[in-house]
């Protein structure tokens, strides 16, 4: 079922059972994002995160590219100033992490992922890719600074591999297999046409778990990259304790003992 809100022009937003889908839909521009697409991303993430029927969100693209970053043709004089302000305030609104999404997010990379497209790789909870996917960061090759996307990738893979990607620029691409070996992605899907089915199956597995426990777990684990070890453990303990007394903590063991599917509580808005 597609979204019933104001129609999207740059994205497709769908629900497939408990799984919400955000699909980049500018294949003629290799899914490069313009100002309208940035606005739609912020709306789509919020819409699906607020939907009580959606438990997991998958993000992928139509066509031969997943995402190729900012559309340079969109950066006229007004666009550049708006883009500068976005960077100054770090109010990007592009990814689930930017929008503080509490539900699990899977990025399913199809085809080319370049430059700003790496935001969604760096910021997802889980990343999978089709066997024909490729990754590159051309910023320095066009006189631009590689920063936010590759800083995010430092949390996923060895620093040396990130530096190589950033400094070699458009003159080298990572294959899906090499990205897997480096820890950038967790699964290579072959043949490529099975990518969406595999993403849906993975999302449905995740969706079987307690929404409240998953949100608290996600907050705790992402917090670990923000703090030192001791502070991260303290923050993790706070999220752990936040589930004490939650109905799902009794429902899980009871359902296991009774050999039935757990009936989890709907996800409550965060305070």
PDB file of C-alpha atoms in Angstrom:
ATOM      1  CA  UNK A   1       0.000   0.000   0.000  1.00  0.00           C
ATOM      2  CA  UNK A   2       1.430   3.340  -0.981  1.00  0.00           C
ATOM      3  CA  UNK A   3       1.375   6.475   1.127  1.00  0.00           C
ATOM      4  CA  UNK A   4      -1.979   8.303   1.325  1.00  0.00           C
ATOM      5  CA  UNK A   5      -0.360  11.614   2.246  1.00  0.00           C
ATOM      6  CA  UNK A   6       0.681  14.286  -0.255  1.00  0.00           C
ATOM      7  CA  UNK A   7       2.153  12.322  -3.161  1.00  0.00           C
ATOM      8  CA  UNK A   8       5.907  12.020  -3.326  1.00  0.00           C
ATOM      9  CA  UNK A   9       7.618  13.092  -6.539  1.00  0.00           C
ATOM     10  CA  UNK A  10      11.186  11.944  -5.885  1.00  0.00           C
ATOM     11  CA  UNK A  11      10.540   8.948  -3.630  1.00  0.00           C
ATOM     12  CA  UNK A  12       8.198   5.984  -3.446  1.00  0.00           C
ATOM     13  CA  UNK A  13       6.952   5.227   0.075  1.00  0.00           C
ATOM     14  CA  UNK A  14       5.286   1.855   0.607  1.00  0.00           C
ATOM     15  CA  UNK A  15       4.237  -0.575   3.314  1.00  0.00           C
ATOM     16  CA  UNK A  16       4.677  -4.314   2.875  1.00  0.00           C
ATOM     17  CA  UNK A  17       3.295  -5.922   5.995  1.00  0.00           C
ATOM     18  CA  UNK A  18       5.310  -4.651   8.984  1.00  0.00           C
ATOM     19  CA  UNK A  19       8.004  -3.234   6.681  1.00  0.00           C
ATOM     20  CA  UNK A  20       8.076   0.336   5.412  1.00  0.00           C
ATOM     21  CA  UNK A  21       9.971   1.048   2.204  1.00  0.00           C
ATOM     22  CA  UNK A  22      11.621   4.254   0.987  1.00  0.00           C
ATOM     23  CA  UNK A  23      12.652   3.936  -2.654  1.00  0.00           C
ATOM     24  CA  UNK A  24      14.752   6.578  -4.418  1.00  0.00           C
ATOM     25  CA  UNK A  25      12.895   7.331  -7.636  1.00  0.00           C
ATOM     26  CA  UNK A  26      15.010   9.594  -9.863  1.00  0.00           C
ATOM     27  CA  UNK A  27      16.585   6.866 -12.014  1.00  0.00           C
ATOM     28  CA  UNK A  28      17.149   9.277 -14.901  1.00  0.00           C
ATOM     29  CA  UNK A  29      19.433  11.294 -12.559  1.00  0.00           C
ATOM     30  CA  UNK A  30      21.007   8.202 -10.959  1.00  0.00           C
ATOM     31  CA  UNK A  31      18.873   9.041  -7.910  1.00  0.00           C
ATOM     32  CA  UNK A  32      20.915  12.167  -7.114  1.00  0.00           C
ATOM     33  CA  UNK A  33      19.027  14.270  -4.600  1.00  0.00           C
ATOM     34  CA  UNK A  34      17.822  17.819  -5.179  1.00  0.00           C
ATOM     35  CA  UNK A  35      16.093  20.221  -2.767  1.00  0.00           C
ATOM     36  CA  UNK A  36      12.712  18.546  -3.239  1.00  0.00           C
ATOM     37  CA  UNK A  37      14.124  15.090  -2.608  1.00  0.00           C
ATOM     38  CA  UNK A  38      15.792  16.315   0.610  1.00  0.00           C
ATOM     39  CA  UNK A  39      12.432  17.611   1.811  1.00  0.00           C
ATOM     40  CA  UNK A  40      10.745  14.341   0.909  1.00  0.00           C
ATOM     41  CA  UNK A  41      13.328  12.274   2.772  1.00  0.00           C
ATOM     42  CA  UNK A  42      12.603  14.137   6.012  1.00  0.00           C
ATOM     43  CA  UNK A  43       8.868  13.602   5.513  1.00  0.00           C
ATOM     44  CA  UNK A  44       9.210   9.924   4.575  1.00  0.00           C
ATOM     45  CA  UNK A  45      11.374   8.984   7.568  1.00  0.00           C
ATOM     46  CA  UNK A  46       8.997  10.743   9.948  1.00  0.00           C
ATOM     47  CA  UNK A  47       5.929   9.220   8.334  1.00  0.00           C
ATOM     48  CA  UNK A  48       7.191   5.659   8.628  1.00  0.00           C
ATOM     49  CA  UNK A  49       8.720   6.108  12.080  1.00  0.00           C
ATOM     50  CA  UNK A  50       5.366   7.418  13.338  1.00  0.00           C
ATOM     51  CA  UNK A  51       3.320   4.638  11.703  1.00  0.00           C
ATOM     52  CA  UNK A  52       2.462   2.049  14.414  1.00  0.00           C
ATOM     53  CA  UNK A  53       2.035  -0.682  11.782  1.00  0.00           C
ATOM     54  CA  UNK A  54       5.628  -0.268  10.542  1.00  0.00           C
ATOM     55  CA  UNK A  55       8.331  -1.977  12.607  1.00  0.00           C
ATOM     56  CA  UNK A  56      11.323  -1.873  10.234  1.00  0.00           C
ATOM     57  CA  UNK A  57      12.257   0.511   7.411  1.00  0.00           C
ATOM     58  CA  UNK A  58      14.122  -0.496   4.226  1.00  0.00           C
ATOM     59  CA  UNK A  59      15.730   2.049   1.912  1.00  0.00           C
ATOM     60  CA  UNK A  60      16.755   1.257  -1.671  1.00  0.00           C
ATOM     61  CA  UNK A  61      16.717   2.775  -5.159  1.00  0.00           C
ATOM     62  CA  UNK A  62      15.142   2.340  -8.580  1.00  0.00           C
ATOM     63  CA  UNK A  63      17.308   1.969 -11.659  1.00  0.00           C
ATOM     64  CA  UNK A  64      21.013   1.251 -12.000  1.00  0.00           C
ATOM     65  CA  UNK A  65      22.128   3.433  -9.090  1.00  0.00           C
ATOM     66  CA  UNK A  66      21.212   3.464  -5.427  1.00  0.00           C
ATOM     67  CA  UNK A  67      22.253   7.067  -4.813  1.00  0.00           C
ATOM     68  CA  UNK A  68      24.871   9.394  -6.269  1.00  0.00           C
ATOM     69  CA  UNK A  69      24.703  12.301  -3.825  1.00  0.00           C
ATOM     70  CA  UNK A  70      23.720  15.898  -4.478  1.00  0.00           C
ATOM     71  CA  UNK A  71      22.511  16.803  -7.961  1.00  0.00           C
ATOM     72  CA  UNK A  72      25.028  19.434  -9.083  1.00  0.00           C
ATOM     73  CA  UNK A  73      22.510  20.875 -11.542  1.00  0.00           C
ATOM     74  CA  UNK A  74      20.314  21.754  -8.550  1.00  0.00           C
ATOM     75  CA  UNK A  75      23.070  23.812  -6.942  1.00  0.00           C
ATOM     76  CA  UNK A  76      22.461  27.182  -8.564  1.00  0.00           C
ATOM     77  CA  UNK A  77      23.214  30.330  -6.550  1.00  0.00           C
ATOM     78  CA  UNK A  78      20.182  29.891  -4.276  1.00  0.00           C
ATOM     79  CA  UNK A  79      20.716  26.170  -3.957  1.00  0.00           C
ATOM     80  CA  UNK A  80      24.342  26.534  -2.920  1.00  0.00           C
ATOM     81  CA  UNK A  81      23.450  28.996  -0.159  1.00  0.00           C
ATOM     82  CA  UNK A  82      20.715  26.692   1.112  1.00  0.00           C
ATOM     83  CA  UNK A  83      23.147  23.780   1.017  1.00  0.00           C
ATOM     84  CA  UNK A  84      25.745  25.780   2.958  1.00  0.00           C
ATOM     85  CA  UNK A  85      23.185  26.609   5.643  1.00  0.00           C
ATOM     86  CA  UNK A  86      22.218  22.934   5.855  1.00  0.00           C
ATOM     87  CA  UNK A  87      25.853  22.013   6.446  1.00  0.00           C
ATOM     88  CA  UNK A  88      26.452  24.818   8.947  1.00  0.00           C
ATOM     89  CA  UNK A  89      23.519  23.638  11.069  1.00  0.00           C
ATOM     90  CA  UNK A  90      23.980  19.914  10.319  1.00  0.00           C
ATOM     91  CA  UNK A  91      20.253  19.857   9.630  1.00  0.00           C
ATOM     92  CA  UNK A  92      20.543  17.484   6.689  1.00  0.00           C
ATOM     93  CA  UNK A  93      17.351  15.463   7.152  1.00  0.00           C
ATOM     94  CA  UNK A  94      18.511  12.842   4.651  1.00  0.00           C
ATOM     95  CA  UNK A  95      18.931   9.629   6.626  1.00  0.00           C
ATOM     96  CA  UNK A  96      17.150   7.821   9.418  1.00  0.00           C
ATOM     97  CA  UNK A  97      20.017   8.779  11.713  1.00  0.00           C
ATOM     98  CA  UNK A  98      19.634  12.446  10.779  1.00  0.00           C
ATOM     99  CA  UNK A  99      15.925  12.189  11.640  1.00  0.00           C
ATOM    100  CA  UNK A 100      16.509  10.277  14.902  1.00  0.00           C
ATOM    101  CA  UNK A 101      14.454   7.310  13.703  1.00  0.00           C
ATOM    102  CA  UNK A 102      13.981   4.786  16.498  1.00  0.00           C
ATOM    103  CA  UNK A 103      13.004   1.816  14.327  1.00  0.00           C
ATOM    104  CA  UNK A 104      15.564  -0.510  12.702  1.00  0.00           C
ATOM    105  CA  UNK A 105      16.747   0.781   9.316  1.00  0.00           C
ATOM    106  CA  UNK A 106      18.103  -1.434   6.531  1.00  0.00           C
ATOM    107  CA  UNK A 107      19.875   0.111   3.547  1.00  0.00           C
ATOM    108  CA  UNK A 108      19.716  -2.160   0.481  1.00  0.00           C
ATOM    109  CA  UNK A 109      22.247  -0.864  -2.034  1.00  0.00           C
ATOM    110  CA  UNK A 110      21.483  -1.574  -5.683  1.00  0.00           C
ATOM    111  CA  UNK A 111      24.070  -0.548  -8.264  1.00  0.00           C
ATOM    112  CA  UNK A 112      26.188   2.581  -7.876  1.00  0.00           C
ATOM    113  CA  UNK A 113      26.536   4.294  -4.500  1.00  0.00           C
ATOM    114  CA  UNK A 114      28.675   7.408  -4.828  1.00  0.00           C
ATOM    115  CA  UNK A 115      29.606  10.480  -2.808  1.00  0.00           C
ATOM    116  CA  UNK A 116      26.649  11.697  -0.771  1.00  0.00           C
ATOM    117  CA  UNK A 117      25.002   8.322  -1.337  1.00  0.00           C
ATOM    118  CA  UNK A 118      27.383   7.016   1.304  1.00  0.00           C
ATOM    119  CA  UNK A 119      25.360   8.897   3.946  1.00  0.00           C
ATOM    120  CA  UNK A 120      22.779   6.111   3.877  1.00  0.00           C
ATOM    121  CA  UNK A 121      25.450   3.434   4.146  1.00  0.00           C
ATOM    122  CA  UNK A 122      27.161   5.126   7.077  1.00  0.00           C
ATOM    123  CA  UNK A 123      23.934   5.862   8.947  1.00  0.00           C
ATOM    124  CA  UNK A 124      21.911   2.653   8.542  1.00  0.00           C
ATOM    125  CA  UNK A 125      21.646   0.005  11.226  1.00  0.00           C
ATOM    126  CA  UNK A 126      22.170  -2.798   8.693  1.00  0.00           C
ATOM    127  CA  UNK A 127      23.505  -2.538   5.126  1.00  0.00           C
ATOM    128  CA  UNK A 128      23.195  -5.183   2.430  1.00  0.00           C
ATOM    129  CA  UNK A 129      24.041  -4.838  -1.259  1.00  0.00           C
ATOM    130  CA  UNK A 130      23.476  -6.555  -4.578  1.00  0.00           C
ATOM    131  CA  UNK A 131      26.496  -8.343  -6.021  1.00  0.00           C
ATOM    132  CA  UNK A 132      26.775  -5.724  -8.782  1.00  0.00           C
ATOM    133  CA  UNK A 133      26.822  -2.777  -6.361  1.00  0.00           C
ATOM    134  CA  UNK A 134      29.855  -0.483  -6.360  1.00  0.00           C
ATOM    135  CA  UNK A 135      30.979   2.221  -3.931  1.00  0.00           C
ATOM    136  CA  UNK A 136      33.096   5.310  -4.539  1.00  0.00           C
ATOM    137  CA  UNK A 137      33.651   8.786  -3.134  1.00  0.00           C
ATOM    138  CA  UNK A 138      34.464  11.300  -5.895  1.00  0.00           C
ATOM    139  CA  UNK A 139      34.526  14.447  -3.729  1.00  0.00           C
ATOM    140  CA  UNK A 140      38.242  15.210  -4.018  1.00  0.00           C
ATOM    141  CA  UNK A 141      38.195  14.454  -7.732  1.00  0.00           C
ATOM    142  CA  UNK A 142      35.917  17.458  -8.280  1.00  0.00           C
ATOM    143  CA  UNK A 143      37.671  19.715  -5.777  1.00  0.00           C
ATOM    144  CA  UNK A 144      35.316  19.054  -2.868  1.00  0.00           C
ATOM    145  CA  UNK A 145      35.989  17.930   0.702  1.00  0.00           C
ATOM    146  CA  UNK A 146      35.048  14.402   1.732  1.00  0.00           C
ATOM    147  CA  UNK A 147      33.841  14.685   5.316  1.00  0.00           C
ATOM    148  CA  UNK A 148      30.444  13.744   6.750  1.00  0.00           C
ATOM    149  CA  UNK A 149      29.860  10.516   4.851  1.00  0.00           C
ATOM    150  CA  UNK A 150      33.379   9.198   5.332  1.00  0.00           C
ATOM    151  CA  UNK A 151      33.476  10.302   8.972  1.00  0.00           C
ATOM    152  CA  UNK A 152      30.390   8.132   9.437  1.00  0.00           C
ATOM    153  CA  UNK A 153      32.066   5.234   7.644  1.00  0.00           C
ATOM    154  CA  UNK A 154      34.943   5.370  10.154  1.00  0.00           C
ATOM    155  CA  UNK A 155      32.504   3.682  12.566  1.00  0.00           C
ATOM    156  CA  UNK A 156      31.935   0.758  10.204  1.00  0.00           C
ATOM    157  CA  UNK A 157      35.252  -0.125   8.630  1.00  0.00           C
ATOM    158  CA  UNK A 158      39.026   0.296   9.052  1.00  0.00           C
ATOM    159  CA  UNK A 159      40.239   3.887   8.921  1.00  0.00           C
ATOM    160  CA  UNK A 160      42.815   3.038   6.258  1.00  0.00           C
ATOM    161  CA  UNK A 161      40.108   1.747   3.929  1.00  0.00           C
ATOM    162  CA  UNK A 162      38.027   4.904   4.427  1.00  0.00           C
ATOM    163  CA  UNK A 163      41.046   7.143   3.803  1.00  0.00           C
ATOM    164  CA  UNK A 164      41.879   5.250   0.633  1.00  0.00           C
ATOM    165  CA  UNK A 165      38.343   5.668  -0.668  1.00  0.00           C
ATOM    166  CA  UNK A 166      38.297   9.372   0.212  1.00  0.00           C
ATOM    167  CA  UNK A 167      41.714  10.174  -1.247  1.00  0.00           C
ATOM    168  CA  UNK A 168      41.603   8.034  -4.400  1.00  0.00           C
ATOM    169  CA  UNK A 169      38.282   9.635  -5.291  1.00  0.00           C
ATOM    170  CA  UNK A 170      36.631   8.692  -8.574  1.00  0.00           C
ATOM    171  CA  UNK A 171      39.643   6.684  -9.755  1.00  0.00           C
ATOM    172  CA  UNK A 172      38.754   3.510  -7.869  1.00  0.00           C
ATOM    173  CA  UNK A 173      35.580   1.705  -6.884  1.00  0.00           C
ATOM    174  CA  UNK A 174      34.890  -0.833  -4.162  1.00  0.00           C
ATOM    175  CA  UNK A 175      33.030  -3.910  -5.297  1.00  0.00           C
ATOM    176  CA  UNK A 176      30.270  -5.339  -3.136  1.00  0.00           C
ATOM    177  CA  UNK A 177      32.520  -8.237  -2.180  1.00  0.00           C
ATOM    178  CA  UNK A 178      35.324  -5.922  -1.088  1.00  0.00           C
ATOM    179  CA  UNK A 179      32.847  -3.769   0.842  1.00  0.00           C
ATOM    180  CA  UNK A 180      31.705  -6.921   2.627  1.00  0.00           C
ATOM    181  CA  UNK A 181      35.282  -7.905   3.461  1.00  0.00           C
ATOM    182  CA  UNK A 182      35.895  -4.455   4.949  1.00  0.00           C
ATOM    183  CA  UNK A 183      32.728  -4.493   7.038  1.00  0.00           C
ATOM    184  CA  UNK A 184      30.953  -1.726   5.130  1.00  0.00           C
ATOM    185  CA  UNK A 185      28.068  -4.088   4.389  1.00  0.00           C
ATOM    186  CA  UNK A 186      26.916  -7.286   6.095  1.00  0.00           C
ATOM    187  CA  UNK A 187      25.635  -9.280   3.110  1.00  0.00           C
ATOM    188  CA  UNK A 188      26.122  -9.574  -0.647  1.00  0.00           C
ATOM    189  CA  UNK A 189      22.985 -10.650  -2.506  1.00  0.00           C
ATOM    190  CA  UNK A 190      23.410 -12.688  -5.659  1.00  0.00           C
ATOM    191  CA  UNK A 191      21.745 -12.595  -8.109  1.00  0.00           C
ATOM    192  CA  UNK A 192      21.120  -8.825  -7.830  1.00  0.00           C
ATOM    193  CA  UNK A 193      17.426  -9.068  -8.693  1.00  0.00           C
ATOM    194  CA  UNK A 194      16.810 -10.830  -5.362  1.00  0.00           C
ATOM    195  CA  UNK A 195      17.954  -7.809  -3.337  1.00  0.00           C
ATOM    196  CA  UNK A 196      14.500  -6.539  -2.415  1.00  0.00           C
ATOM    197  CA  UNK A 197      13.198  -9.976  -1.532  1.00  0.00           C
ATOM    198  CA  UNK A 198      16.191 -10.598   0.707  1.00  0.00           C
ATOM    199  CA  UNK A 199      15.754  -7.176   2.336  1.00  0.00           C
ATOM    200  CA  UNK A 200      12.062  -7.862   2.959  1.00  0.00           C
ATOM    201  CA  UNK A 201      12.812 -11.279   4.469  1.00  0.00           C
ATOM    202  CA  UNK A 202      15.480  -9.808   6.749  1.00  0.00           C
ATOM    203  CA  UNK A 203      13.167  -6.978   7.791  1.00  0.00           C
ATOM    204  CA  UNK A 204      10.370  -9.433   8.583  1.00  0.00           C
ATOM    205  CA  UNK A 205      12.720 -11.426  10.830  1.00  0.00           C
ATOM    206  CA  UNK A 206      13.626  -8.244  12.698  1.00  0.00           C
ATOM    207  CA  UNK A 207       9.970  -7.187  12.884  1.00  0.00           C
ATOM    208  CA  UNK A 208       9.167 -10.288  14.972  1.00  0.00           C
ATOM    209  CA  UNK A 209      11.018  -8.790  17.942  1.00  0.00           C
ATOM    210  CA  UNK A 210       9.811  -6.369  20.607  1.00  0.00           C
ATOM    211  CA  UNK A 211       9.603  -2.864  19.075  1.00  0.00           C
ATOM    212  CA  UNK A 212      10.320  -1.220  22.428  1.00  0.00           C
ATOM    213  CA  UNK A 213      13.315  -3.450  23.152  1.00  0.00           C
ATOM    214  CA  UNK A 214      14.715  -2.883  19.660  1.00  0.00           C
ATOM    215  CA  UNK A 215      14.432   0.886  19.962  1.00  0.00           C
ATOM    216  CA  UNK A 216      16.180   0.870  23.344  1.00  0.00           C
ATOM    217  CA  UNK A 217      18.859  -1.491  21.971  1.00  0.00           C
ATOM    218  CA  UNK A 218      19.406   0.753  18.949  1.00  0.00           C
ATOM    219  CA  UNK A 219      19.781   3.823  21.166  1.00  0.00           C
ATOM    220  CA  UNK A 220      22.243   2.002  23.426  1.00  0.00           C
ATOM    221  CA  UNK A 221      24.441   0.671  20.608  1.00  0.00           C
ATOM    222  CA  UNK A 222      24.541   3.894  18.588  1.00  0.00           C
ATOM    223  CA  UNK A 223      25.376   5.688  21.818  1.00  0.00           C
ATOM    224  CA  UNK A 224      28.490   3.536  22.071  1.00  0.00           C
ATOM    225  CA  UNK A 225      30.034   5.364  19.105  1.00  0.00           C
ATOM    226  CA  UNK A 226      29.288   8.735  20.703  1.00  0.00           C
ATOM    227  CA  UNK A 227      30.879   8.090  24.110  1.00  0.00           C
ATOM    228  CA  UNK A 228      33.942   6.533  25.688  1.00  0.00           C
ATOM    229  CA  UNK A 229      33.602   3.003  27.064  1.00  0.00           C
ATOM    230  CA  UNK A 230      32.531   3.905  30.593  1.00  0.00           C
ATOM    231  CA  UNK A 231      29.998   6.544  29.534  1.00  0.00           C
ATOM    232  CA  UNK A 232      28.664   4.246  26.808  1.00  0.00           C
ATOM    233  CA  UNK A 233      28.090   1.474  29.350  1.00  0.00           C
ATOM    234  CA  UNK A 234      26.347   3.882  31.711  1.00  0.00           C
ATOM    235  CA  UNK A 235      24.109   5.083  28.900  1.00  0.00           C
ATOM    236  CA  UNK A 236      23.484   1.483  27.819  1.00  0.00           C
ATOM    237  CA  UNK A 237      22.468   0.601  31.363  1.00  0.00           C
ATOM    238  CA  UNK A 238      19.999   3.485  31.332  1.00  0.00           C
ATOM    239  CA  UNK A 239      18.345   2.119  28.196  1.00  0.00           C
ATOM    240  CA  UNK A 240      18.341  -1.384  29.682  1.00  0.00           C
ATOM    241  CA  UNK A 241      16.626  -0.210  32.855  1.00  0.00           C
ATOM    242  CA  UNK A 242      14.083   1.728  30.776  1.00  0.00           C
ATOM    243  CA  UNK A 243      12.552  -1.617  29.745  1.00  0.00           C
ATOM    244  CA  UNK A 244      12.067  -2.839  33.301  1.00  0.00           C
ATOM    245  CA  UNK A 245       8.375  -3.130  33.975  1.00  0.00           C
ATOM    246  CA  UNK A 246       7.516  -2.938  30.271  1.00  0.00           C
ATOM    247  CA  UNK A 247       4.865  -5.540  29.296  1.00  0.00           C
ATOM    248  CA  UNK A 248       7.128  -6.963  26.580  1.00  0.00           C
ATOM    249  CA  UNK A 249       9.566  -8.195  29.235  1.00  0.00           C
ATOM    250  CA  UNK A 250       6.888 -10.514  30.603  1.00  0.00           C
ATOM    251  CA  UNK A 251       5.339 -11.313  27.237  1.00  0.00           C
ATOM    252  CA  UNK A 252       8.572 -12.639  25.735  1.00  0.00           C
ATOM    253  CA  UNK A 253       9.276 -15.393  28.300  1.00  0.00           C
ATOM    254  CA  UNK A 254       5.559 -16.243  28.582  1.00  0.00           C
ATOM    255  CA  UNK A 255       5.155 -16.656  24.821  1.00  0.00           C
ATOM    256  CA  UNK A 256       8.323 -18.780  24.712  1.00  0.00           C
ATOM    257  CA  UNK A 257       7.024 -21.054  27.472  1.00  0.00           C
ATOM    258  CA  UNK A 258       3.613 -21.319  25.804  1.00  0.00           C
ATOM    259  CA  UNK A 259       5.201 -21.961  22.392  1.00  0.00           C
ATOM    260  CA  UNK A 260       3.344 -19.104  20.667  1.00  0.00           C
ATOM    261  CA  UNK A 261       4.189 -15.903  18.817  1.00  0.00           C
ATOM    262  CA  UNK A 262       4.680 -12.962  21.200  1.00  0.00           C
ATOM    263  CA  UNK A 263       2.074 -10.209  21.149  1.00  0.00           C
ATOM    264  CA  UNK A 264       4.250  -7.141  21.521  1.00  0.00           C
ATOM    265  CA  UNK A 265       3.011  -3.754  22.686  1.00  0.00           C
ATOM    266  CA  UNK A 266       2.781  -0.987  20.067  1.00  0.00           C
ATOM    267  CA  UNK A 267       5.746   1.363  20.076  1.00  0.00           C
ATOM    268  CA  UNK A 268       5.007   4.421  22.218  1.00  0.00           C
ATOM    269  CA  UNK A 269       6.304   7.853  21.176  1.00  0.00           C
ATOM    270  CA  UNK A 270       9.599   8.755  22.819  1.00  0.00           C
ATOM    271  CA  UNK A 271       9.382  11.346  25.574  1.00  0.00           C
TER     272      UNK A 271
END
